[in-house]
mmCIF file of C-alpha atoms in Angstrom:
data_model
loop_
_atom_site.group_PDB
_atom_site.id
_atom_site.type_symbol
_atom_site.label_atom_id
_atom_site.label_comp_id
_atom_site.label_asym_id
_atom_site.label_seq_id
_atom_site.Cartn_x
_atom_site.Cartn_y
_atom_site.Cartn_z
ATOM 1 C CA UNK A 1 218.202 -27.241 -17.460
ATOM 2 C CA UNK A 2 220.320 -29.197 -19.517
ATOM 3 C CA UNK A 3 224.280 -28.882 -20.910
ATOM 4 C CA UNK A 4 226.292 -27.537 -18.113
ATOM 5 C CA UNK A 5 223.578 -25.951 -16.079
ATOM 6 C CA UNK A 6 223.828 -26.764 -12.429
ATOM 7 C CA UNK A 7 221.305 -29.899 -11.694
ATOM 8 C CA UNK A 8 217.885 -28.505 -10.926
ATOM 9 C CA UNK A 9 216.011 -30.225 -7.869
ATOM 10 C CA UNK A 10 212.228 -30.903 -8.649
ATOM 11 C CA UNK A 11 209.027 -32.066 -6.828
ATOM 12 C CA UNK A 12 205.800 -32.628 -7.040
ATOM 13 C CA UNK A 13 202.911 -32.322 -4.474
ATOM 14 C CA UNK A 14 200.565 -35.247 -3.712
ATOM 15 C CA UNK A 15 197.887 -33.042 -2.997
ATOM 16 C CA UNK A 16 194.698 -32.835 -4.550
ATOM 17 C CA UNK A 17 195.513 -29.492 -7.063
ATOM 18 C CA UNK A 18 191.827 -28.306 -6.430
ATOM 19 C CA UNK A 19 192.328 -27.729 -2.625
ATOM 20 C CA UNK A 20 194.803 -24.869 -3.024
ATOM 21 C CA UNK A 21 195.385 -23.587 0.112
ATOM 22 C CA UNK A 22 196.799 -27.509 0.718
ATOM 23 C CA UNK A 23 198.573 -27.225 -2.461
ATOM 24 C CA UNK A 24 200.693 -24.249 -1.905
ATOM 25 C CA UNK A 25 201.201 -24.825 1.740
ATOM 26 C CA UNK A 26 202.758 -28.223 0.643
ATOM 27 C CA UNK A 27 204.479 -26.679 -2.819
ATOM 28 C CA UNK A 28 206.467 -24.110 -0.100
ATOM 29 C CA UNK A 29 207.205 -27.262 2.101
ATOM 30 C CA UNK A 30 208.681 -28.402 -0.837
ATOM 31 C CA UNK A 31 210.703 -25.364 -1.275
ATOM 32 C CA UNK A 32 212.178 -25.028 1.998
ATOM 33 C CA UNK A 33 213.128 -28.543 2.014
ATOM 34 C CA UNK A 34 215.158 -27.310 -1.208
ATOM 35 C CA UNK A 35 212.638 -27.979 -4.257
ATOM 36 C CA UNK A 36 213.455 -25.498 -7.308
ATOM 37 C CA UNK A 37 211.100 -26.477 -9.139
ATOM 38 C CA UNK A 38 207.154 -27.755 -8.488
ATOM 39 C CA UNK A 39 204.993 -30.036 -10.564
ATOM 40 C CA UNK A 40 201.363 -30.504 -9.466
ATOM 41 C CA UNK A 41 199.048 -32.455 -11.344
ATOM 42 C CA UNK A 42 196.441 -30.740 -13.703
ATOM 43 C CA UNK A 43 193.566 -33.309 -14.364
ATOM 44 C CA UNK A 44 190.195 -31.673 -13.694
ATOM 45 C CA UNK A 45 188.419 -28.772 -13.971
ATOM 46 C CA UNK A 46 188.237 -27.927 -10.409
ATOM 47 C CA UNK A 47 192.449 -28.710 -10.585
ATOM 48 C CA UNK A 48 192.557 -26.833 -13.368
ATOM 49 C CA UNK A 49 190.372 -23.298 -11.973
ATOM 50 C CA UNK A 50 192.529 -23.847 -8.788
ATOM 51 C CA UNK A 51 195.761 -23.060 -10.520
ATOM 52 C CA UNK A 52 195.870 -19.048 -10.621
ATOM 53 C CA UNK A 53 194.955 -19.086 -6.733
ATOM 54 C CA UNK A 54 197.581 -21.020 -5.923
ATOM 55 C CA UNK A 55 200.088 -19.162 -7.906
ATOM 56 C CA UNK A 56 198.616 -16.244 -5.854
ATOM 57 C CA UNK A 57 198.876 -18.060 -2.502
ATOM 58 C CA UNK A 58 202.805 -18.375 -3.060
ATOM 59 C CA UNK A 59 203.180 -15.439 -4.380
ATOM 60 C CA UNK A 60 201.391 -13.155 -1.536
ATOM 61 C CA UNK A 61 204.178 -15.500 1.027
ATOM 62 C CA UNK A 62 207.431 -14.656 -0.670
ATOM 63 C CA UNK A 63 207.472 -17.845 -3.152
ATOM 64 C CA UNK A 64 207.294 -15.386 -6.258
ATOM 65 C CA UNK A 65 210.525 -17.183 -7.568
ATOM 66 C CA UNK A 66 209.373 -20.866 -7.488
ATOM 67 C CA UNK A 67 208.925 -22.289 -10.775
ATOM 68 C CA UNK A 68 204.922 -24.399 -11.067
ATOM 69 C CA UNK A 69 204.872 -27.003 -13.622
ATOM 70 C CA UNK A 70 201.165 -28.778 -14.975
ATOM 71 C CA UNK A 71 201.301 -32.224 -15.028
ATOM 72 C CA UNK A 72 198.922 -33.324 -17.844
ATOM 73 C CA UNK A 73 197.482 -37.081 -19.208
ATOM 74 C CA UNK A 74 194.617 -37.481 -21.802
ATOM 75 C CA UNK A 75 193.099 -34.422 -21.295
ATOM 76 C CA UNK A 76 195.512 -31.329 -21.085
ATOM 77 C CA UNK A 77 194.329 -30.127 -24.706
ATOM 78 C CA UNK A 78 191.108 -29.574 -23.249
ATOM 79 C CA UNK A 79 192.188 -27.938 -19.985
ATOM 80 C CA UNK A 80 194.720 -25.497 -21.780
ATOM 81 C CA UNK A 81 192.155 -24.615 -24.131
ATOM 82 C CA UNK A 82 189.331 -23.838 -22.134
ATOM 83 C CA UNK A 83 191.393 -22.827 -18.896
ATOM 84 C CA UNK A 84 193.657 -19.921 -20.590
ATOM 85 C CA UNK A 85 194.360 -18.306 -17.459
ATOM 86 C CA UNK A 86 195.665 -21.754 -16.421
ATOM 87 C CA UNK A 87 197.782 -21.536 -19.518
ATOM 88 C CA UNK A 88 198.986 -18.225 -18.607
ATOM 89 C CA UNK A 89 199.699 -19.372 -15.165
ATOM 90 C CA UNK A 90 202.019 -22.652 -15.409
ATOM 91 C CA UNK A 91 205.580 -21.878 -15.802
ATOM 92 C CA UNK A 92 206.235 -25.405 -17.869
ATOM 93 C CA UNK A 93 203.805 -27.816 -19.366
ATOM 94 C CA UNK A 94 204.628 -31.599 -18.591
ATOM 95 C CA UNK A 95 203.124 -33.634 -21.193
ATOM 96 C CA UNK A 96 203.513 -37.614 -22.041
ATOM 97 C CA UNK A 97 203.261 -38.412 -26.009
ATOM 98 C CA UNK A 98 202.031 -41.904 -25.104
ATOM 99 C CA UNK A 99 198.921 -40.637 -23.388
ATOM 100 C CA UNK A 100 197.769 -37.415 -25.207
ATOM 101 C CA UNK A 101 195.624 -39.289 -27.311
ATOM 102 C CA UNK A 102 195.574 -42.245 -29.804
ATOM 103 C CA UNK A 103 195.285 -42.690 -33.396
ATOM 104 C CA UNK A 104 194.568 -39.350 -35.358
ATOM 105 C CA UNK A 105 193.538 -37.600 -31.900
ATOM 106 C CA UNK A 106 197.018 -38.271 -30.923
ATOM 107 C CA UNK A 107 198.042 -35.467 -33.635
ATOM 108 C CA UNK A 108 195.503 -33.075 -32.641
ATOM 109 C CA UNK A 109 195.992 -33.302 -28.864
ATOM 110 C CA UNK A 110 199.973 -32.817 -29.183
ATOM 111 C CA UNK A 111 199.499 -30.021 -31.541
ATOM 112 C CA UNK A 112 196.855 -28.579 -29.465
ATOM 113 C CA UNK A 113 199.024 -28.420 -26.664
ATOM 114 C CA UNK A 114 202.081 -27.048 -28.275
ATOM 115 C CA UNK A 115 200.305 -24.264 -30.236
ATOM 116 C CA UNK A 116 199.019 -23.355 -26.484
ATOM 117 C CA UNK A 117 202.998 -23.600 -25.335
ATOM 118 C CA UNK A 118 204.376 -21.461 -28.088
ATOM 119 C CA UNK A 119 201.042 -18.451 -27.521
ATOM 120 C CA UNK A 120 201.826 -18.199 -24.149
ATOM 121 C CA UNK A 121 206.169 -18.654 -24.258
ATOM 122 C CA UNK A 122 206.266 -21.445 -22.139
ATOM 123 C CA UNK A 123 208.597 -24.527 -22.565
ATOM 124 C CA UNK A 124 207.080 -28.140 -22.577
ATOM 125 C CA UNK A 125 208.508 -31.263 -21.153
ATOM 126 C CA UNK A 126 208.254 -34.054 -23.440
ATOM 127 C CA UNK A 127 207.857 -36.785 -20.641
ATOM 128 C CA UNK A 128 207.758 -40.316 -22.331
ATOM 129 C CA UNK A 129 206.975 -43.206 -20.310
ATOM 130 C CA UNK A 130 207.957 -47.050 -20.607
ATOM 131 C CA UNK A 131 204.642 -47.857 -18.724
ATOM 132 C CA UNK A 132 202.439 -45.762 -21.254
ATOM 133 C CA UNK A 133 204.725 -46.098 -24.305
ATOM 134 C CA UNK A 134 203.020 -45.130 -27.768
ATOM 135 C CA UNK A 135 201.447 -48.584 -28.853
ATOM 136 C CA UNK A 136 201.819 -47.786 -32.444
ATOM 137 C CA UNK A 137 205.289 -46.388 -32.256
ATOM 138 C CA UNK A 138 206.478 -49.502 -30.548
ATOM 139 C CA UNK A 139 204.477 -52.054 -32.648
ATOM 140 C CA UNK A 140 206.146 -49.863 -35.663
ATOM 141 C CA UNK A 141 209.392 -50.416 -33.899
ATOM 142 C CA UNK A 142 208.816 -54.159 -33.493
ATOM 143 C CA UNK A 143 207.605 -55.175 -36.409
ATOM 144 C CA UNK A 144 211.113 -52.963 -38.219
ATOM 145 C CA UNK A 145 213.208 -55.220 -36.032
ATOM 146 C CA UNK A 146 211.352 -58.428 -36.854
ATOM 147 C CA UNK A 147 212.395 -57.905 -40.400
ATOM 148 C CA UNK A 148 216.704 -57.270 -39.469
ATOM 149 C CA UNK A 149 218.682 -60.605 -39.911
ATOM 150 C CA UNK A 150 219.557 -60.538 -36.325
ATOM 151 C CA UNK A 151 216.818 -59.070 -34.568
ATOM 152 C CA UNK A 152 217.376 -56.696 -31.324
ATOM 153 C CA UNK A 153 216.075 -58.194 -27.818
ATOM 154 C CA UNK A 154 213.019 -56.868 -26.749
ATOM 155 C CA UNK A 155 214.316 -54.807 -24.378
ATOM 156 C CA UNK A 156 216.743 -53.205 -26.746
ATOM 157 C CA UNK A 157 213.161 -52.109 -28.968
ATOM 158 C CA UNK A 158 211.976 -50.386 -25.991
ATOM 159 C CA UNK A 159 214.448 -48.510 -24.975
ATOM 160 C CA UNK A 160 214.874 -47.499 -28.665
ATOM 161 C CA UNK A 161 211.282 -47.017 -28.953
ATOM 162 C CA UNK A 162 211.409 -44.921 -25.890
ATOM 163 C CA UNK A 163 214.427 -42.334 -27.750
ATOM 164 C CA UNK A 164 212.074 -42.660 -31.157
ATOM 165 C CA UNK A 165 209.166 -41.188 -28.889
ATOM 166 C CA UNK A 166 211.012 -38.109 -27.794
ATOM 167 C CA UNK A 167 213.039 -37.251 -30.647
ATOM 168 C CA UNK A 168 209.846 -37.315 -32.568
ATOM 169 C CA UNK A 169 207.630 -35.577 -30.245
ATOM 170 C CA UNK A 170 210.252 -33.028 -29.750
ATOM 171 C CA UNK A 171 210.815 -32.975 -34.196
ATOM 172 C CA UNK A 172 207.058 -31.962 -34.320
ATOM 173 C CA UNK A 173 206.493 -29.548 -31.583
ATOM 174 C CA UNK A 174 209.784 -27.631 -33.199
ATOM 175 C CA UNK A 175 207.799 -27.627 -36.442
ATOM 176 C CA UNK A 176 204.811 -26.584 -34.685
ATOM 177 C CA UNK A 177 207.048 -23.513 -33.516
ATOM 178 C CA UNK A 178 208.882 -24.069 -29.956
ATOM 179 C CA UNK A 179 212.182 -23.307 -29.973
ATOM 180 C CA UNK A 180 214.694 -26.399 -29.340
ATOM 181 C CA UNK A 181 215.455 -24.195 -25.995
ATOM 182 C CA UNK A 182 212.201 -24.851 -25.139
ATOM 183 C CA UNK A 183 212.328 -28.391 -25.261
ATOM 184 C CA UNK A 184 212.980 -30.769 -22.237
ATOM 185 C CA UNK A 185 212.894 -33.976 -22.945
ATOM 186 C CA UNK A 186 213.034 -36.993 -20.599
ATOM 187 C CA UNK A 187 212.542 -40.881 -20.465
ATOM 188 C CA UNK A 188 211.915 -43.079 -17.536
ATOM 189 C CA UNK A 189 211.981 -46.482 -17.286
ATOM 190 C CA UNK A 190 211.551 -48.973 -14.029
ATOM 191 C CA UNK A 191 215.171 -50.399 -14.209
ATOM 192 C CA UNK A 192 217.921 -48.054 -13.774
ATOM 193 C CA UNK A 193 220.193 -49.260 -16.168
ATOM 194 C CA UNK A 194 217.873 -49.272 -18.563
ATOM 195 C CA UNK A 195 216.482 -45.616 -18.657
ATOM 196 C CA UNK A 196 220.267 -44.748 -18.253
ATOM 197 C CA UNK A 197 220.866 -46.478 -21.850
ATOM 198 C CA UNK A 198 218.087 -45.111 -22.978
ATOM 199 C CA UNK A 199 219.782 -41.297 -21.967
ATOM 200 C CA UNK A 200 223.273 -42.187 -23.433
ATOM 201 C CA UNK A 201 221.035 -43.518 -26.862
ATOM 202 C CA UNK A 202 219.476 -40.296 -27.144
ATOM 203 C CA UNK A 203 222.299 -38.124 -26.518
ATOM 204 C CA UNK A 204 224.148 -39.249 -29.153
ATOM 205 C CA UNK A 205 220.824 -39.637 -31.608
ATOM 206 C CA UNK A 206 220.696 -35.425 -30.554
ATOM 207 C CA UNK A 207 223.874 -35.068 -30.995
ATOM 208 C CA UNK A 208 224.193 -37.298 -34.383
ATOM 209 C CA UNK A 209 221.721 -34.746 -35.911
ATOM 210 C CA UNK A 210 222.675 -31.899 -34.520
ATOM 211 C CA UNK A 211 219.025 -31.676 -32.268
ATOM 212 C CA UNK A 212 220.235 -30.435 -28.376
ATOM 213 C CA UNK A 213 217.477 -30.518 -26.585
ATOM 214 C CA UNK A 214 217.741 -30.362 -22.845
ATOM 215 C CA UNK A 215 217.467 -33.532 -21.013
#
């Protein structure tokens, strides 16, 4: 993913994760219908336990190859932790800085998270949101462009905010100890034209200092 790599197709099943018999059957719908990769949502305990079956599931019917991502909000700390096997399991961890916890939890949740990521080799996807956009961050960002001579329109902070987000979610897990390789990072916004500007702004922020993470 990312650079010159062919584009990679991706999915992800509206199922309920615990029921995985209806998960898999749906993940190698997915597949045939030319999915490469699979992203199921990891929320609960019962989601969380159901994980290794289903790997097993597509596995024992010739979907060995297919990539399964975890899809994680508030509390995928909690899940990797006490779920290793579901650690072990998941291909790629999905993860969304503006919901993995707020204030100094936010710190501890991310870094819980990555630690996980870097034990068990797998990459993360640094998924930032414009619906769930770190409140801080962007009140940070705001009250910066408040200050200029000639402010920024609104719009303009978010999408900036949105690039801020990733680069500095993707800065910390690095330090933390994933390789930039091991780093997918993505923004999405409502309007089109927006999240593309928000793309071009933090390709050239990656490639201004030298960070090439995959996008």
């Amino acid at each position: 993913i990312g650079g010159q790599s062919p584009i990679v197709t991706q999915s992800m099943t509206n199922t309920q994760t615990a029921d995985a018999q209806a998960t898999a059957k749906q993940a190698m719908q997915l597949a045939d219908a030319g999915a490469e990769l699979i992203r199921i949502t990891v929320n609960t305990n019962f989601a969380a336990e159901a994980v290794p079956e289903i790997r097993k599931i597509l596995d024992d019917k010739g979907y060995a190859h297919l990539p399964l991502i975890g899809d994680f909000h508030y509390n995928g700390h909690i899940l990797l932790t006490d779920y290793p096997k579901l650690a072990q399991t998941l291909d790629k961890y999905r993860i969304n800085p503006g919901n993995v916890g707020y204030g100094d939890k936010h710190e501890y949740n991310f870094a819980t998270i990555i630690k996980i990521a870097v034990q068990n080799q797998k990459p993360v996807r640094i998924g930032v949101n414009w619906g769930s956009l770190d409140q801080d961050l962007l009140t940070e960002m705001m009250d910066q462009n408040a200050r200029l001579a000639n402010p920024k329109t609104d719009k303009e902070v978010i999408i900036e905010s949105m690039v801020e987000s990733a680069l500095r979610s993707a800065e910390e897990a690095e330090k933390l100890g994933l390789k930039q390789d091991q780093i997918i990072l993505s923004v999405k916004m409502s309007i089109v034209q927006d999240m593309v500007q928000a793309y071009q702004n933090l390709a050239q922020r990656m490639q201004k200092n030298n960070h090439l993470y995959p996008l």
